[in-house]
Every structure is written in C-alpha cells, then in structure tokens.
Coordinates of C-alpha atoms in Angstrom, one line a residue:
Chain A
X1 CA 4.4 -15.5 60.9
X2 CA 0.9 -15.5 59.5
X3 CA -0.4 -12.2 58.3
X4 CA -3.8 -13.4 57.1
X5 CA -6.3 -14.2 59.9
X6 CA -8.8 -16.5 58.1
X7 CA -11.4 -16.3 60.9
X8 CA -11.8 -12.6 60.5
X9 CA -11.8 -12.9 56.7
X10 CA -14.8 -15.2 57.0
X11 CA -16.5 -12.9 59.5
X12 CA -16.2 -10.0 57.1
X13 CA -17.4 -12.0 54.1
X14 CA -21.1 -11.2 54.7
X15 CA -20.9 -7.4 54.6
X16 CA -18.6 -7.6 51.5
X17 CA -21.2 -9.6 49.7
X18 CA -23.9 -7.1 50.6
X19 CA -21.9 -4.2 49.3
X20 CA -21.3 -6.3 46.2
X21 CA -25.0 -6.7 45.6
X22 CA -25.8 -3.0 46.3
X23 CA -23.5 -1.9 43.6
X24 CA -24.9 -4.4 41.1
X25 CA -28.4 -3.1 41.8
X26 CA -27.3 0.5 41.5
X27 CA -25.7 0.0 38.1
X28 CA -28.8 -2.0 36.9
X29 CA -31.1 0.8 38.0
X30 CA -29.0 3.4 36.2
X31 CA -29.4 1.4 33.0
X32 CA -33.0 0.8 33.6
X33 CA -33.7 4.4 34.0
X34 CA -32.2 5.3 30.6
X35 CA -34.1 2.5 28.9
X36 CA -37.4 3.4 30.5
X37 CA -37.1 7.1 29.5
X38 CA -36.3 6.1 26.0
X39 CA -39.1 3.6 25.9
X40 CA -41.6 6.1 27.2
X41 CA -40.5 8.7 24.6
X42 CA -40.9 6.2 21.8
X43 CA -44.3 5.1 23.1
X44 CA -45.7 8.6 23.4
X45 CA -44.4 9.7 20.0
X46 CA -45.7 6.5 18.4
X47 CA -49.2 6.7 19.9
X48 CA -49.5 10.4 19.1
X49 CA -48.1 10.3 15.6
X50 CA -49.3 7.0 14.1
X51 CA -52.7 8.4 13.2
X52 CA -51.1 11.0 10.9
X53 CA -48.7 8.6 9.3
X54 CA -50.2 7.8 5.9
X55 CA -49.1 7.8 2.3
X56 CA -50.5 11.3 2.0
X57 CA -48.2 12.4 4.8
X58 CA -45.3 11.5 2.5
X59 CA -46.7 13.1 -0.6
X60 CA -48.1 16.4 0.8
X61 CA -46.3 19.6 1.2
X62 CA -46.5 21.6 4.4
X63 CA -50.0 23.2 5.1
X64 CA -52.0 25.4 7.4
X65 CA -54.3 22.5 8.0
X66 CA -52.9 19.6 10.1
X67 CA -54.8 16.9 8.1
X68 CA -53.2 18.2 4.8
X69 CA -49.7 18.7 6.2
X70 CA -47.0 16.4 4.8
X71 CA -43.3 16.0 5.1
X72 CA -42.5 15.7 1.4
X73 CA -40.6 18.9 1.0
X74 CA -38.6 18.3 4.2
X75 CA -37.8 14.7 3.4
X76 CA -36.6 15.4 -0.1
X77 CA -34.8 18.5 1.2
X78 CA -33.0 16.5 3.8
X79 CA -31.9 14.0 1.1
X80 CA -30.6 16.8 -1.0
X81 CA -28.7 18.2 1.9
X82 CA -27.2 14.8 2.7
X83 CA -26.1 14.5 -1.0
X84 CA -23.9 17.6 -0.3
X85 CA -22.8 16.7 3.3
X86 CA -21.8 13.1 2.6
X87 CA -19.2 13.6 -0.1
X88 CA -17.9 16.9 1.2
X89 CA -17.5 15.7 4.8
X90 CA -16.2 12.3 3.9
X91 CA -13.6 13.5 1.4
X92 CA -12.3 16.3 3.6
X93 CA -12.5 14.3 6.8
X94 CA -10.8 11.1 5.5
X95 CA -8.3 13.2 3.6
X96 CA -7.3 15.1 6.7
X97 CA -7.1 12.0 8.8
X98 CA -4.8 10.3 6.2
X99 CA -2.6 13.4 6.2
X100 CA -2.4 13.7 9.9
X101 CA -1.7 10.0 10.5
X102 CA 0.4 9.0 7.5
X103 CA 2.2 12.1 6.3
X104 CA 2.4 14.8 8.9
X105 CA 5.5 14.7 11.1
X106 CA 4.7 13.4 14.6
X107 CA 5.5 16.1 17.2
X108 CA 4.1 18.9 19.2
X109 CA 2.4 20.6 16.3
X110 CA 0.6 17.4 15.3
X111 CA -0.5 16.8 18.9
X112 CA -1.8 20.4 19.1
X113 CA -3.8 20.0 15.9
X114 CA -5.1 16.7 17.0
X115 CA -6.2 18.1 20.4
X116 CA -8.0 21.0 18.7
X117 CA -9.9 18.8 16.3
X118 CA -11.1 16.8 19.3
X119 CA -12.2 20.0 21.0
X120 CA -14.0 21.2 17.8
X121 CA -16.1 18.0 18.0
X122 CA -17.5 19.3 21.3
X123 CA -18.3 22.9 20.0
X124 CA -22.1 23.5 20.2
X125 CA -23.8 23.2 16.8
X126 CA -25.3 26.7 17.0
X127 CA -21.8 28.0 16.8
X128 CA -21.3 26.2 13.6
X129 CA -24.6 27.7 12.4
X130 CA -23.2 31.2 13.0
X131 CA -20.0 30.2 11.2
X132 CA -22.1 29.0 8.2
X133 CA -24.2 32.1 8.3
X134 CA -21.1 34.3 8.1
X135 CA -19.1 32.4 5.6
X136 CA -21.5 30.5 3.3
X137 CA -24.7 32.5 3.5
X138 CA -23.3 36.0 3.6
X139 CA -19.6 36.1 2.5
X140 CA -20.0 33.5 -0.4
X141 CA -23.5 34.8 -1.0
X142 CA -25.0 31.3 -1.2
X143 CA -28.1 32.4 0.6
X144 CA -30.2 29.9 2.5
X145 CA -29.6 27.2 -0.1
X146 CA -29.0 23.5 0.0
X147 CA -25.3 24.2 -0.7
X148 CA -24.9 26.6 2.2
X149 CA -26.7 24.3 4.7
X150 CA -24.8 21.3 3.4
X151 CA -21.4 23.0 3.8
X152 CA -22.4 24.2 7.3
X153 CA -23.4 20.7 8.3
X154 CA -20.2 19.3 6.8
X155 CA -18.1 21.6 9.0
X156 CA -20.2 20.5 12.0
X157 CA -19.5 16.8 11.6
X158 CA -16.0 17.1 10.1
X159 CA -14.2 16.9 13.5
X160 CA -16.0 13.7 14.4
X161 CA -15.2 12.1 11.0
X162 CA -11.5 13.1 11.3
X163 CA -11.2 11.7 14.8
X164 CA -12.9 8.4 14.0
X165 CA -11.0 8.0 10.7
X166 CA -7.7 8.7 12.5
X167 CA -8.5 6.0 15.0
X168 CA -9.4 3.6 12.3
X169 CA -6.2 4.3 10.4
X170 CA -4.1 4.1 13.6
X171 CA -5.6 0.7 14.3
X172 CA -4.1 -0.8 11.1
X173 CA -1.1 -2.9 12.4
X174 CA 2.3 -1.5 11.7
X175 CA 3.4 -4.9 10.4
X176 CA 1.2 -4.5 7.4
X177 CA 2.6 -1.2 6.4
X178 CA 6.1 -2.6 6.9
X179 CA 5.3 -5.6 4.6
X180 CA 4.2 -3.2 1.9
X181 CA 7.1 -0.8 2.2
X182 CA 9.5 -3.8 2.4
X183 CA 8.5 -4.7 -1.2
X184 CA 9.2 -1.3 -2.6
X185 CA 5.7 0.1 -2.4
X186 CA 5.4 3.9 -2.3
X187 CA 3.6 5.6 0.5
X188 CA 0.5 6.2 -1.6
X189 CA 0.4 2.6 -2.8
X190 CA 0.7 1.4 0.8
X191 CA -2.1 3.7 1.8
X192 CA -4.4 2.8 -1.1
X193 CA -3.8 -0.9 -1.1
X194 CA -3.1 -1.8 2.6
X195 CA -4.1 1.0 5.0
X196 CA -7.4 2.1 3.6
X197 CA -8.9 -1.3 2.8
X198 CA -8.2 -2.3 6.4
X199 CA -9.4 1.0 7.9
X200 CA -12.5 1.4 5.7
X201 CA -15.0 -0.4 8.0
X202 CA -14.0 1.9 10.9
X203 CA -14.0 5.0 8.7
X204 CA -17.5 4.2 7.3
X205 CA -18.9 3.3 10.7
X206 CA -17.8 6.6 12.2
X207 CA -18.8 8.5 9.0
X208 CA -22.3 7.1 8.9
X209 CA -22.8 7.9 12.6
X210 CA -21.6 11.4 12.0
X211 CA -24.0 11.7 9.0
X212 CA -26.9 10.6 11.1
X213 CA -26.1 13.4 13.4
X214 CA -26.1 15.9 10.5
X215 CA -29.6 14.7 9.4
X216 CA -31.0 15.4 12.9
X217 CA -29.4 18.7 13.7
X218 CA -31.7 21.7 13.9
X219 CA -29.8 24.6 15.4
X220 CA -27.5 25.4 12.5
X221 CA -30.4 25.3 10.1
X222 CA -32.4 27.8 12.3
X223 CA -29.3 30.1 12.4
X224 CA -28.7 30.1 8.7
X225 CA -32.5 30.8 8.2
X226 CA -33.8 27.7 6.4
X227 CA -37.5 28.4 5.8
X228 CA -40.3 26.0 6.7
X229 CA -43.2 26.7 4.4
X230 CA -41.9 25.4 1.2
X231 CA -44.4 24.4 -1.5
X232 CA -42.0 23.1 -4.1
X233 CA -39.1 20.6 -4.4
X234 CA -35.6 21.9 -4.8
X235 CA -34.4 22.0 -8.4
X236 CA -30.6 22.4 -7.9
X237 CA -28.0 22.9 -5.2
X238 CA -28.7 26.7 -5.0
X239 CA -32.5 26.2 -4.4
X240 CA -34.2 27.0 -1.2
X241 CA -35.3 24.0 0.8
X242 CA -36.4 22.8 4.1
X243 CA -35.3 19.8 6.2
X244 CA -37.0 17.3 8.5
X245 CA -35.8 18.7 11.8
X246 CA -36.8 22.2 10.7
X247 CA -40.3 21.1 9.7
X248 CA -40.8 19.1 12.9
X249 CA -39.6 22.2 14.9
X250 CA -42.1 24.4 13.1
X251 CA -45.0 22.0 13.6
X252 CA -44.2 21.5 17.3
X253 CA -44.4 25.2 18.1
X254 CA -47.7 25.8 16.4
X255 CA -50.7 26.5 18.7
X256 CA -53.1 24.0 17.2
X257 CA -53.3 20.7 19.2
X258 CA -53.4 18.6 16.0
X259 CA -50.1 19.9 14.8
X260 CA -48.5 18.2 17.9
X261 CA -49.5 14.9 16.4
X262 CA -48.3 15.9 13.0
X263 CA -44.9 16.7 14.6
X264 CA -44.9 13.3 16.2
X265 CA -45.5 11.7 12.8
X266 CA -42.6 13.7 11.5
X267 CA -40.4 12.5 14.4
X268 CA -41.3 8.9 13.6
X269 CA -40.1 9.4 10.0
X270 CA -36.9 11.1 11.2
X271 CA -36.2 8.3 13.7
X272 CA -36.8 5.6 11.0
X273 CA -34.2 7.4 9.0
X274 CA -31.7 7.5 11.8
X275 CA -32.4 3.9 12.7
X276 CA -31.8 2.9 9.2
X277 CA -28.5 4.7 9.0
X278 CA -27.2 3.4 12.3
X279 CA -28.2 -0.2 11.3
X280 CA -26.1 0.3 8.1
X281 CA -23.2 1.4 10.3
X282 CA -23.5 -1.6 12.6
X283 CA -23.9 -3.9 9.5
X284 CA -20.7 -2.6 8.0
X285 CA -18.8 -2.9 11.2
X286 CA -19.8 -6.5 11.7
X287 CA -19.4 -7.6 8.1
X288 CA -16.1 -6.1 7.4
X289 CA -14.4 -6.3 10.7
X290 CA -11.0 -7.8 10.3
X291 CA -8.9 -10.0 12.4
X292 CA -5.1 -9.6 12.5
Chain B
X1 CA 39.2 -4.3 1.3
X2 CA 37.4 -3.7 4.5
X3 CA 39.2 -4.4 7.7
X4 CA 37.6 -7.3 9.5
X5 CA 38.3 -8.8 12.8
X6 CA 39.9 -11.9 11.5
X7 CA 41.0 -14.7 13.6
X8 CA 44.7 -14.6 13.0
X9 CA 45.8 -17.1 15.6
X10 CA 44.1 -20.1 14.1
X11 CA 45.5 -21.4 10.9
X12 CA 42.7 -23.8 10.5
X13 CA 41.4 -24.4 7.0
X14 CA 38.0 -23.4 8.3
X15 CA 39.1 -19.8 8.4
X16 CA 40.4 -19.0 5.0
X17 CA 39.9 -15.4 5.4
X18 CA 42.9 -13.9 3.6
X19 CA 42.7 -11.5 0.7
X20 CA 44.5 -13.7 -1.8
X21 CA 41.8 -16.3 -1.4
X22 CA 39.0 -13.8 -2.1
X23 CA 38.9 -14.6 -5.8
X24 CA 37.9 -18.1 -5.2
X25 CA 35.2 -17.1 -2.8
X26 CA 31.8 -15.6 -3.5
X27 CA 31.5 -12.0 -4.5
X28 CA 30.6 -9.3 -1.9
X29 CA 27.0 -8.2 -2.1
X30 CA 26.8 -5.8 0.8
X31 CA 29.9 -3.9 1.9
X32 CA 29.3 -1.9 5.1
X33 CA 31.9 0.7 5.8
X34 CA 32.1 2.6 9.1
X35 CA 28.4 2.6 9.6
X36 CA 27.1 4.6 12.5
X37 CA 23.5 5.0 13.4
X38 CA 21.7 7.1 16.1
X39 CA 18.1 6.9 17.3
X40 CA 17.9 10.5 18.6
X41 CA 20.8 10.6 21.0
X42 CA 21.1 6.8 21.3
X43 CA 24.2 5.5 19.4
X44 CA 22.7 2.2 18.2
X45 CA 25.4 1.1 15.7
X46 CA 29.0 2.0 16.1
X47 CA 31.6 1.8 13.3
X48 CA 30.2 -1.3 11.7
X49 CA 32.4 -2.9 9.0
X50 CA 30.9 -5.9 7.5
X51 CA 31.3 -7.5 4.0
X52 CA 28.5 -9.9 3.2
X53 CA 28.9 -12.5 0.5
X54 CA 26.7 -13.5 -2.4
X55 CA 24.8 -16.8 -2.2
X56 CA 25.6 -17.4 1.4
X57 CA 23.6 -17.3 4.5
X58 CA 25.0 -14.7 6.9
X59 CA 23.7 -14.9 10.4
X60 CA 23.7 -12.0 12.8
X61 CA 23.6 -13.0 16.4
X62 CA 23.8 -11.1 19.7
X63 CA 21.8 -10.4 22.8
X64 CA 18.6 -8.2 22.8
X65 CA 19.3 -4.6 22.1
X66 CA 22.7 -5.2 20.5
X67 CA 21.7 -3.6 17.2
X68 CA 21.3 -6.6 15.1
X69 CA 17.7 -5.8 14.0
X70 CA 18.6 -2.2 13.5
X71 CA 21.5 -3.3 11.2
X72 CA 19.4 -5.5 9.0
X73 CA 16.8 -2.9 8.7
X74 CA 19.4 -0.4 7.6
X75 CA 20.2 -2.7 4.7
X76 CA 16.9 -1.9 3.1
X77 CA 16.5 1.4 4.9
X78 CA 13.4 0.3 6.7
X79 CA 15.0 1.8 9.7
X80 CA 14.0 5.2 8.3
X81 CA 10.4 4.5 9.2
X82 CA 11.5 5.4 12.7
X83 CA 11.6 9.2 13.0
X84 CA 14.8 10.8 14.2
X85 CA 17.2 8.2 12.8
X86 CA 20.6 9.5 11.6
X87 CA 23.3 7.5 9.9
X88 CA 26.8 8.0 8.8
X89 CA 29.2 5.8 6.8
X90 CA 28.5 3.8 3.7
X91 CA 26.7 0.6 2.7
X92 CA 27.8 -0.4 -0.7
X93 CA 25.3 -2.6 -2.5
X94 CA 26.2 -3.6 -6.0
X95 CA 28.6 -0.7 -6.4
X96 CA 26.3 2.0 -5.1
X97 CA 26.0 3.5 -1.6
X98 CA 22.4 2.9 -0.5
X99 CA 22.7 5.5 2.2
X100 CA 23.0 8.1 -0.5
X101 CA 20.0 10.3 -0.4
X102 CA 19.7 10.0 -4.2
X103 CA 19.2 6.2 -3.9
X104 CA 15.5 5.6 -4.1
X105 CA 14.3 3.3 -1.3
X106 CA 11.5 1.9 -3.5
X107 CA 14.1 0.8 -6.0
X108 CA 16.4 -0.7 -3.3
X109 CA 13.5 -2.6 -1.7
X110 CA 12.5 -4.3 -5.0
X111 CA 16.0 -5.8 -5.0
X112 CA 16.2 -6.6 -1.3
X113 CA 13.2 -8.5 0.0
X114 CA 12.4 -8.7 3.7
X115 CA 10.8 -11.3 6.0
X116 CA 9.7 -10.0 9.4
X117 CA 9.7 -11.4 12.9
X118 CA 6.0 -11.9 13.1
X119 CA 4.2 -13.4 10.1
X120 CA 2.5 -10.4 8.5
X121 CA 0.4 -11.5 5.6
X122 CA -2.1 -8.9 4.3
X123 CA -5.8 -9.6 5.1
X124 CA -6.2 -10.7 1.5
X125 CA -6.3 -14.0 -0.3
X126 CA -3.2 -16.0 -0.6
X127 CA -3.0 -15.2 -4.3
X128 CA -3.4 -11.4 -3.7
X129 CA -0.7 -11.6 -1.0
X130 CA 1.9 -13.0 -3.4
X131 CA 0.8 -10.9 -6.3
X132 CA 1.0 -7.7 -4.2
X133 CA 4.7 -7.0 -5.0
X134 CA 4.4 -7.6 -8.8
X135 CA 1.2 -5.5 -8.9
X136 CA 2.7 -2.5 -7.2
X137 CA 5.5 -2.6 -9.7
X138 CA 3.0 -2.5 -12.5
X139 CA 2.5 -6.1 -13.6
X140 CA -1.2 -6.5 -14.5
X141 CA -1.2 -9.5 -17.0
X142 CA -3.1 -12.3 -15.3
X143 CA -1.0 -15.0 -17.0
X144 CA 2.3 -13.5 -15.8
X145 CA 0.9 -13.0 -12.3
X146 CA -0.3 -16.6 -12.2
X147 CA 3.2 -17.7 -13.1
X148 CA 4.8 -15.5 -10.5
X149 CA 2.4 -16.8 -7.8
X150 CA 3.1 -20.4 -8.6
X151 CA 6.8 -20.0 -8.9
X152 CA 7.0 -18.0 -5.6
X153 CA 4.9 -20.5 -3.7
X154 CA 7.0 -23.4 -5.0
X155 CA 10.1 -21.4 -4.2
X156 CA 8.9 -21.1 -0.6
X157 CA 8.0 -24.8 -0.5
X158 CA 4.3 -24.2 0.2
X159 CA 2.7 -24.6 -3.2
X160 CA 1.4 -28.1 -2.5
X161 CA -0.2 -27.1 0.7
X162 CA -2.1 -24.1 -0.7
X163 CA -2.5 -24.7 -4.5
X164 CA -6.2 -25.6 -4.0
X165 CA -7.0 -22.7 -1.8
X166 CA -5.3 -19.7 -3.4
X167 CA -8.5 -17.6 -3.0
X168 CA -8.7 -18.2 0.7
X169 CA -7.7 -15.5 3.2
X170 CA -4.1 -15.9 4.2
X171 CA -5.2 -15.6 7.8
X172 CA -6.8 -19.1 7.6
X173 CA -3.3 -20.6 7.5
X174 CA -1.2 -21.6 10.5
X175 CA 1.5 -19.4 11.8
X176 CA 4.3 -21.4 10.1
X177 CA 2.4 -21.4 6.8
X178 CA 1.8 -17.7 7.1
X179 CA 5.5 -17.1 7.5
X180 CA 6.3 -19.2 4.4
X181 CA 3.6 -17.2 2.5
X182 CA 5.5 -14.1 3.6
X183 CA 8.7 -15.6 2.3
X184 CA 6.9 -16.4 -1.0
X185 CA 5.7 -12.9 -1.1
X186 CA 9.2 -11.6 -0.8
X187 CA 10.3 -14.0 -3.6
X188 CA 7.6 -12.7 -5.9
X189 CA 9.5 -9.5 -6.5
X190 CA 12.5 -11.6 -7.6
X191 CA 14.9 -10.0 -5.2
X192 CA 18.7 -10.4 -5.1
X193 CA 19.0 -10.4 -1.4
X194 CA 16.5 -11.6 1.3
X195 CA 16.7 -10.1 4.7
X196 CA 15.2 -12.1 7.5
X197 CA 14.6 -10.6 10.9
X198 CA 14.2 -13.4 13.4
X199 CA 11.8 -15.2 11.0
X200 CA 11.2 -18.2 13.3
X201 CA 10.9 -16.5 16.6
X202 CA 7.1 -16.7 16.6
X203 CA 7.0 -20.3 15.2
X204 CA 6.8 -23.7 16.6
X205 CA 9.7 -26.2 16.3
X206 CA 8.3 -28.0 13.3
X207 CA 7.5 -24.8 11.3
X208 CA 11.0 -23.5 12.3
X209 CA 12.6 -26.6 10.8
X210 CA 10.7 -26.1 7.6
X211 CA 11.8 -22.4 7.4
X212 CA 15.4 -23.4 8.1
X213 CA 15.3 -26.0 5.3
X214 CA 13.9 -23.5 3.0
X215 CA 16.7 -21.0 3.8
X216 CA 19.2 -23.7 2.8
X217 CA 17.5 -24.1 -0.5
X218 CA 17.1 -20.4 -1.2
X219 CA 20.7 -19.6 -0.8
X220 CA 21.4 -21.3 -4.2
X221 CA 19.7 -18.3 -5.8
X222 CA 19.7 -15.6 -3.2
X223 CA 22.0 -14.0 -0.7
X224 CA 20.4 -14.3 2.7
X225 CA 21.0 -12.3 5.8
X226 CA 19.3 -13.6 8.8
X227 CA 19.0 -12.1 12.3
X228 CA 18.5 -14.8 14.9
X229 CA 18.2 -15.0 18.6
X230 CA 18.9 -18.7 18.5
X231 CA 22.6 -19.6 18.3
X232 CA 21.9 -23.2 17.3
X233 CA 19.9 -21.9 14.4
X234 CA 22.8 -19.7 13.3
X235 CA 25.2 -22.7 13.6
X236 CA 22.8 -25.0 11.7
X237 CA 22.0 -22.8 8.7
X238 CA 24.6 -20.1 8.2
X239 CA 27.9 -19.9 6.3
X240 CA 29.1 -16.9 8.1
X241 CA 28.2 -15.4 11.5
X242 CA 28.6 -11.9 12.8
X243 CA 28.4 -11.4 16.6
X244 CA 27.0 -8.0 17.6
X245 CA 27.3 -6.6 21.1
X246 CA 26.2 -3.1 22.2
X247 CA 26.1 -1.8 18.7
X248 CA 29.5 -3.1 17.6
X249 CA 30.6 -6.1 15.6
X250 CA 32.7 -8.1 18.0
X251 CA 33.5 -10.9 15.6
X252 CA 32.7 -11.9 12.1
X253 CA 33.9 -15.1 10.5
X254 CA 32.9 -18.4 9.1
X255 CA 30.2 -19.9 11.2
X256 CA 32.3 -23.0 11.9
X257 CA 35.1 -20.9 13.2
X258 CA 32.9 -18.7 15.4
X259 CA 31.3 -21.7 17.0
X260 CA 34.5 -23.8 17.4
X261 CA 37.3 -21.4 18.0
X262 CA 36.1 -17.9 18.5
X263 CA 38.9 -15.4 18.8
X264 CA 37.1 -13.0 21.2
X265 CA 36.4 -13.9 24.8
X266 CA 33.0 -12.1 24.6
X267 CA 31.9 -14.2 21.6
X268 CA 33.0 -17.4 23.4
X269 CA 31.0 -16.3 26.5
X270 CA 28.0 -15.6 24.5
X271 CA 27.9 -18.7 22.4
X272 CA 28.6 -20.9 25.4
X273 CA 25.6 -19.3 27.1
X274 CA 27.4 -17.5 29.8
X275 CA 25.4 -14.3 29.1
X276 CA 22.7 -13.0 26.7

C-alpha cells in the first residue's frame, strides 16, 4: 500500500515554494523597517547636531545662549553617577546572584524569588524614581545628590544584573564544580577559583549592558529632581549635579529653534558613550568566551 | 568482620576468602556496613556491606541504575551535592565513620581523590590544573608546586607528552590526555584512595588502554575503586569485583572467581551478557 502520491506532491510543489518566498520577504521587510528607522534617526540627529559639536561644547557649562551651551557639567555629572552605580550595582547584583545560585536551597521559595526578580526587571523606571525619591532623597535625606541618583539607578538595573549573572553562573558546567569539590575545596574556594573565572565574561557583558541603560535613563532623574542649570562641577558624592539625559531633555523642550540642534549634539555625545560601552561588552564577550 | 556473600561451594584457591587468611591479605581501607541511601523516596542503595582492601583495584560492575555510581560517590560524600539525599549505616575509612556529620568532607576529599566519567579539566593551563589541589590546601611555594606538578604528571604517565606545554590550556589536549590530566590532578593532593567513576567511558580504545595500564601502576601506591560499565575492563584490571543490581550487592569476590565461577545465578547471567 502506497500512502504517498508522488504526482500530487509534485503538483503542490509550486504553491509551497511561493509561500516559502512570501515568508522570507516578510521577515526581511520587518528587519529592514527597523534598520531604516534607526538609520533615519541617526541621520537626522547627526545632520542637526554636528554643527554644535565642537571642543567648546565639551568645555562649556549650560547657558541661556545656544552657541554658548555646553555639556561639560552633564558629562562629568554622568561620570560621577556611574562611579556610584557601577560598584554598588555590580557588588550587590553579583553577590545576590552567587547566593541564589550557589548557596540558597533550591525549592519553591528560591523559584518565587527568582520569578520576582525577573518581574522587577520589567518595572517602569519612573517607579524606581519614586522609590529613590522616597528612600534616598527624603528618608535618608541625601537630597538630589550624586549618591541619591546613583543608588536609585543601581536599584533600577539591579534586577537585570542579577538575572544575567545568575545565567552566567548557571552556565558553568557542573563537572568543573565537582572536580573542585572532589579535591577538597570549600564552597568559597570553588566559587572564587572555578565558578567566577568561568562566569565573569557573562557577568561583565550583562553588567555593562545594564550600566549603559543606567547612563541613558531620564525618568528616575526627573522624579528625584535633578536640576539642569548647573554652573559648577560636583565636588563630592553629596554635591548637586546634572546628567546627560537630563541636560538633553531640558534643551529639547526649550522654545528656541537653535536649542534643538544643541540637544542633537548632546544626543550624539550620549550615543557615542553608549556605543563605546556596548563595544566593550561585545569585546569582553568575544575575548573571554570559553569552550568546555 | 563484615558478612560478605562468599562463594562457599568452590574450594578453589582463587577464593581464599576466609577470616583466618585475612592477616596475609591487604588491610581493609573502606569498610561499608549496612549502608542505605535514599534520593527522596527512591531507595537507591540497600544494606550494602562491602570491605575494600588497600593497594588493590576494586571494580564495581552492574547495569545502568544499579547504584554503582551512587555508591562510589558516597565514598567521598560527593553524593551530598544532590539535594534530598539521606543515608544510614556506616562507612568506616581508616577507623572513622565518614558518614558522621562531624567528619569534614573537605578533609575526607583530600585523602580520597576522584576521577570522573567525562574528562573535566579546568579551563586553565595544564600546570594550573595540577597545582589546583595543592594550592587550595595552602601550598604557595613555587618550587614545591613545580615538584608536585612534575611528580603527578609522571605518576599519570603523561609527563613526556606535556612537559613542554605546561602553560597551554588543558582543553588543547585530546580527550584521553585530558582524562590522564584529571588523574594527575587527583594524584597532586597525594591521596590514599582514588575513586574512578567510569573513567574510560568517554575515551577511544587506545586512550582506554593507556588509562587501564596506568591503573595497574597506580595500585602499587594507592587503593583504587573503579566503577565500570565494561565487564572486560573489570576482568582485565581489577583484583576484586562487586556486582551491584537494583541497589544491592549481589556478589563480591576475587575478580577471577566472579568471572569464572560466580556463585549467584544473576551474576552469571550478567557477566555472560544475558542482560544489562
């Protein structure tokens, strides 16, 4: 008994091939649309902002006059903020990930915590801004300082860092842990000498991507009341400061036409920053990727 | 003395398993008494009684899921890495019960090395792989470490192959070489016993042969317990063989006896390839 009628299979071949091509075209167009939109955005920003991008732009403070406006205070302010965010979020994030993966008992509670951390990663940043306003600015009376903003941003990106670090730690083969335990290593020795060295590329990649999110976030800074007209550089962690996204936001909402171009110049600087950080993440991933 | 299932029918000189002859034999290194082990509700090891001798190769054979890997992992308590494991009974190692909660696993594992089923070198240099054990136990002196690395690699019969590339990543070696690196790594902590959990199951025949030869050499200085899926391997390299089935020891005797005149029908069926 033959079940497959080859004649009809051949007859249907034509329409199958057409459907095949339609789907290929559909997916290609979807990709093309995203790329075009991005390209257009870059083009517009670049054309608009390049005129204002000069050395003076980096060395001037904010100003009422577009031609005198500069990004110095915001750029330095962002760097200060990152100096708080990077250590705080990485230490807390990687620490929690190690605890959850290596020490905590696997079970319902662990699953529940893990699920909630993943959900936290999706909470809108403005909510974290309100949290920061309540806890750091008001309750701890840090005011709208670098420290308050840094802590708020750290909270914002902490879930992302925890989740990506957990994944990196989980990807370390069980064999390697067994080999270490089998020679009488303690848990900490195994983590420090085997697990972390193998997981560090993944942890850093996720960490840097999270940090680049923190550098571009605006909403939490608006909520905790970071000022924009700052004519001095921060002196310590409790100083007032402004950050690049705040500065750009302020320029963009000004009525004068010329400030739109200043905002575009600011965006170019911010994008360069993000691009640089993401390239570092890709570099680390490629350079330290391990085979098992 | 522990009760063993001894072949009483055969009076062959190959089975000199009587208590009055114990004194001329090697000392017992691991004495398992009434060991039971559960994974959750699964009763994986049932009333195991097994006395393992010094400076011998003891093979543990049996079909998949019979508990042989579980047993060997209980001997250095690696089995505890699985959550929800419960044990009862005793395993006396050098006069102390290792199942006692007060017996530190780290201490036990410095005396009992282990080689795993799949070669599992660290993604580090060959040198750092071998020096890992001594380093975690606090040896920092470069001269001493150099000495340990050379001695261990020689002990695992791989020194000549790797002496010029000690700083290369261990992953650049072949699977068989990696497994001998893992054996050398186990030797580096100068253990008393070496546990091997199907050490050749991932290796080609030539690498397998090298590891088997190595096991023969190592038993001069170490007591070796080897789990194997391969009955010919057990027959070739071991002095004693224990046959596990469904979590129980069916028969434990001199390897020659097990393979020539087994006393239990199930052992005979297994070694003649009728099941498993």
